[in-house]
PDB file of C-alpha atoms in Angstrom:
ATOM      1  CA  MET A  26      62.048 109.818  96.755  1.00 65.00           C
ATOM      2  CA  LYS A  27      60.212 110.323  99.994  1.00 77.00           C
ATOM      3  CA  GLY A  28      59.914 107.169 102.058  1.00 84.00           C
ATOM      4  CA  ILE A  29      63.029 105.527 100.591  1.00 85.00           C
ATOM      5  CA  GLY A  30      65.566 104.752 103.316  1.00 87.00           C
ATOM      6  CA  ALA A  31      68.378 103.359 101.173  1.00 91.00           C
ATOM      7  CA  VAL A  32      69.087 102.066  97.690  1.00 93.00           C
ATOM      8  CA  LEU A  33      70.782  98.798  96.683  1.00 95.00           C
ATOM      9  CA  ILE A  34      71.721  98.535  93.013  1.00 97.00           C
ATOM     10  CA  ASP A  35      73.170  95.541  91.192  1.00 96.00           C
ATOM     11  CA  ILE A  36      76.022  96.497  88.892  1.00 97.00           C
ATOM     12  CA  ASP A  37      76.218  94.023  86.013  1.00 94.00           C
ATOM     13  CA  GLY A  38      73.240  94.277  83.695  1.00 95.00           C
ATOM     14  CA  VAL A  39      71.707  97.172  85.639  1.00 96.00           C
ATOM     15  CA  LEU A  40      74.350  99.914  85.602  1.00 96.00           C
ATOM     16  CA  THR A  41      76.768  98.331  83.140  1.00 96.00           C
ATOM     17  CA  VAL A  42      77.199  95.628  80.533  1.00 96.00           C
ATOM     18  CA  SER A  43      80.767  94.393  80.099  1.00 93.00           C
ATOM     19  CA  TRP A  44      81.807  97.266  82.423  1.00 93.00           C
ATOM     20  CA  LYS A  45      80.399  99.885  80.017  1.00 96.00           C
ATOM     21  CA  ALA A  46      77.794 102.279  81.440  1.00 97.00           C
ATOM     22  CA  LEU A  47      74.276 101.749  80.152  1.00 97.00           C
ATOM     23  CA  PRO A  48      72.548 104.876  78.818  1.00 97.00           C
ATOM     24  CA  GLY A  49      71.270 107.132  81.607  1.00 97.00           C
ATOM     25  CA  THR A  50      72.773 105.162  84.479  1.00 97.00           C
ATOM     26  CA  VAL A  51      75.495 107.690  85.381  1.00 97.00           C
ATOM     27  CA  GLU A  52      72.888 110.449  85.473  1.00 96.00           C
ATOM     28  CA  ALA A  53      70.574 108.281  87.602  1.00 95.00           C
ATOM     29  CA  MET A  54      73.413 107.680  90.089  1.00 94.00           C
ATOM     30  CA  GLU A  55      74.115 111.409  90.216  1.00 94.00           C
ATOM     31  CA  ARG A  56      70.428 112.059  91.024  1.00 92.00           C
ATOM     32  CA  LEU A  57      70.514 109.490  93.813  1.00 91.00           C
ATOM     33  CA  ARG A  58      73.661 111.102  95.217  1.00 91.00           C
ATOM     34  CA  ALA A  59      72.035 114.542  95.032  1.00 92.00           C
ATOM     35  CA  ALA A  60      69.051 113.166  96.978  1.00 90.00           C
ATOM     36  CA  ASP A  61      71.527 112.197  99.734  1.00 87.00           C
ATOM     37  CA  LEU A  62      70.208 108.623  99.944  1.00 87.00           C
ATOM     38  CA  PRO A  63      72.383 105.879 101.440  1.00 91.00           C
ATOM     39  CA  LEU A  64      73.502 103.856  98.444  1.00 93.00           C
ATOM     40  CA  VAL A  65      75.289 100.528  97.986  1.00 96.00           C
ATOM     41  CA  LEU A  66      76.225  98.881  94.707  1.00 97.00           C
ATOM     42  CA  VAL A  67      76.171  95.098  94.915  1.00 96.00           C
ATOM     43  CA  THR A  68      77.827  92.439  92.798  1.00 95.00           C
ATOM     44  CA  ASN A  69      78.465  88.733  93.086  1.00 91.00           C
ATOM     45  CA  THR A  70      81.912  89.033  91.506  1.00 89.00           C
ATOM     46  CA  THR A  71      84.607  87.095  93.315  1.00 89.00           C
ATOM     47  CA  SER A  72      87.568  88.086  91.161  1.00 89.00           C
ATOM     48  CA  ARG A  73      87.848  91.852  91.783  1.00 93.00           C
ATOM     49  CA  THR A  74      88.316  93.898  94.928  1.00 95.00           C
ATOM     50  CA  ARG A  75      85.894  96.654  95.873  1.00 96.00           C
ATOM     51  CA  ALA A  76      88.588  99.174  94.931  1.00 96.00           C
ATOM     52  CA  ALA A  77      89.001  97.599  91.476  1.00 95.00           C
ATOM     53  CA  VAL A  78      85.235  97.593  90.898  1.00 96.00           C
ATOM     54  CA  ALA A  79      84.923 101.211  92.049  1.00 97.00           C
ATOM     55  CA  GLY A  80      87.836 102.245  89.838  1.00 97.00           C
ATOM     56  CA  ARG A  81      86.292 100.601  86.805  1.00 96.00           C
ATOM     57  CA  LEU A  82      82.950 102.282  87.473  1.00 97.00           C
ATOM     58  CA  ALA A  83      84.609 105.661  88.080  1.00 97.00           C
ATOM     59  CA  ARG A  84      86.300 105.405  84.681  1.00 97.00           C
ATOM     60  CA  GLU A  85      82.802 105.113  83.201  1.00 96.00           C
ATOM     61  CA  GLY A  86      81.778 108.281  85.051  1.00 96.00           C
ATOM     62  CA  PHE A  87      79.956 106.831  88.060  1.00 96.00           C
ATOM     63  CA  PRO A  88      80.347 108.869  91.277  1.00 93.00           C
ATOM     64  CA  VAL A  89      81.444 105.939  93.469  1.00 95.00           C
ATOM     65  CA  GLY A  90      84.260 104.817  95.722  1.00 96.00           C
ATOM     66  CA  ALA A  91      85.266 101.472  97.217  1.00 96.00           C
ATOM     67  CA  ASP A  92      83.091 102.063 100.302  1.00 95.00           C
ATOM     68  CA  ASP A  93      80.024 102.150  98.028  1.00 96.00           C
ATOM     69  CA  ILE A  94      80.621  98.588  96.771  1.00 97.00           C
ATOM     70  CA  LEU A  95      79.515  95.307  98.367  1.00 96.00           C
ATOM     71  CA  THR A  96      80.997  92.179  96.810  1.00 95.00           C
ATOM     72  CA  ALA A  97      80.525  88.508  97.619  1.00 92.00           C
ATOM     73  CA  PRO A  98      83.972  88.353  99.305  1.00 93.00           C
ATOM     74  CA  THR A  99      83.261  91.376 101.534  1.00 94.00           C
ATOM     75  CA  ALA A 100      79.896  89.923 102.562  1.00 94.00           C
ATOM     76  CA  THR A 101      81.582  86.574 103.269  1.00 93.00           C
ATOM     77  CA  ALA A 102      84.294  88.245 105.338  1.00 94.00           C
ATOM     78  CA  ALA A 103      81.690  90.118 107.404  1.00 95.00           C
ATOM     79  CA  TYR A 104      79.812  86.875 108.016  1.00 96.00           C
ATOM     80  CA  LEU A 105      82.964  85.002 109.015  1.00 95.00           C
ATOM     81  CA  ARG A 106      84.089  87.772 111.385  1.00 94.00           C
ATOM     82  CA  ALA A 107      80.672  87.796 113.066  1.00 96.00           C
ATOM     83  CA  HIS A 108      79.958  84.060 113.230  1.00 97.00           C
ATOM     84  CA  HIS A 109      83.315  82.248 112.937  1.00 96.00           C
ATOM     85  CA  PRO A 110      86.007  84.672 114.114  1.00 93.00           C
ATOM     86  CA  ALA A 111      88.613  81.950 114.686  1.00 92.00           C
ATOM     87  CA  ALA A 112      88.097  80.262 111.314  1.00 91.00           C
ATOM     88  CA  ARG A 113      91.136  79.639 109.140  1.00 92.00           C
ATOM     89  CA  CYS A 114      90.194  79.890 105.480  1.00 91.00           C
ATOM     90  CA  LEU A 115      91.732  78.699 102.247  1.00 89.00           C
ATOM     91  CA  LEU A 116      90.987  81.198  99.488  1.00 87.00           C
ATOM     92  CA  ILE A 117      90.401  79.543  96.132  1.00 86.00           C
ATOM     93  CA  ASN A 118      89.551  81.953  93.339  1.00 82.00           C
ATOM     94  CA  SER A 119      90.841  83.394  90.083  1.00 76.00           C
ATOM     95  CA  GLY A 120      91.315  86.968  91.310  1.00 77.00           C
ATOM     96  CA  GLU A 121      93.210  88.741  94.048  1.00 83.00           C
ATOM     97  CA  VAL A 122      90.581  89.690  96.623  1.00 89.00           C
ATOM     98  CA  GLY A 123      92.584  89.178  99.802  1.00 87.00           C
ATOM     99  CA  ALA A 124      92.475  92.933 100.469  1.00 89.00           C
ATOM    100  CA  ASP A 125      88.703  92.680 100.935  1.00 93.00           C
ATOM    101  CA  LEU A 126      88.989  89.885 103.487  1.00 92.00           C
ATOM    102  CA  ALA A 127      90.274  91.946 106.413  1.00 89.00           C
ATOM    103  CA  GLY A 128      89.902  90.154 109.709  1.00 91.00           C
ATOM    104  CA  VAL A 129      89.774  86.706 108.112  1.00 92.00           C
ATOM    105  CA  GLU A 130      92.749  84.411 108.626  1.00 91.00           C
ATOM    106  CA  LEU A 131      93.806  83.093 105.246  1.00 89.00           C
ATOM    107  CA  VAL A 132      95.980  79.998 105.021  1.00 88.00           C
ATOM    108  CA  GLY A 133      98.078  78.704 102.132  1.00 81.00           C
ATOM    109  CA  GLU A 134      97.378  75.557 100.128  1.00 63.00           C
ATOM    110  CA  GLY A 135      99.791  73.527 102.260  1.00 61.00           C
ATOM    111  CA  GLU A 136      98.302  74.684 105.577  1.00 60.00           C
ATOM    112  CA  ARG A 137      95.452  72.449 106.690  1.00 56.00           C
ATOM    113  CA  GLU A 138      94.380  71.416 110.170  1.00 55.00           C
ATOM    114  CA  GLY A 139      97.174  73.558 111.638  1.00 55.00           C
ATOM    115  CA  LYS A 140      99.893  71.831 109.609  1.00 54.00           C
ATOM    116  CA  PRO A 141     102.172  74.160 107.594  1.00 52.00           C
TER     117      PRO A 141
END
């Protein structure tokens, strides 16, 4: 694995299907970990927190934690913190991902334009 600086791996359809590990994927992750390569698992899910995703993968045997996961909400939060730190955001989704939006001011449905 000489010359590889880091590894990004999509989760759904690459490591798992319907959250079940595909054959050989746990072993492949263990080999990557043993090679001491920086590793991030990416997903476009918007309905689960990084901790929930990591927990589901760990139950399938993957050696991962929440810090190994990059979701669409965490990428969005990083972008907002860097480029729009004063933004007030209304979160509209089917899951509870507020925990992954640290540093982003979330407002309720009735709060728009500074009106509670």
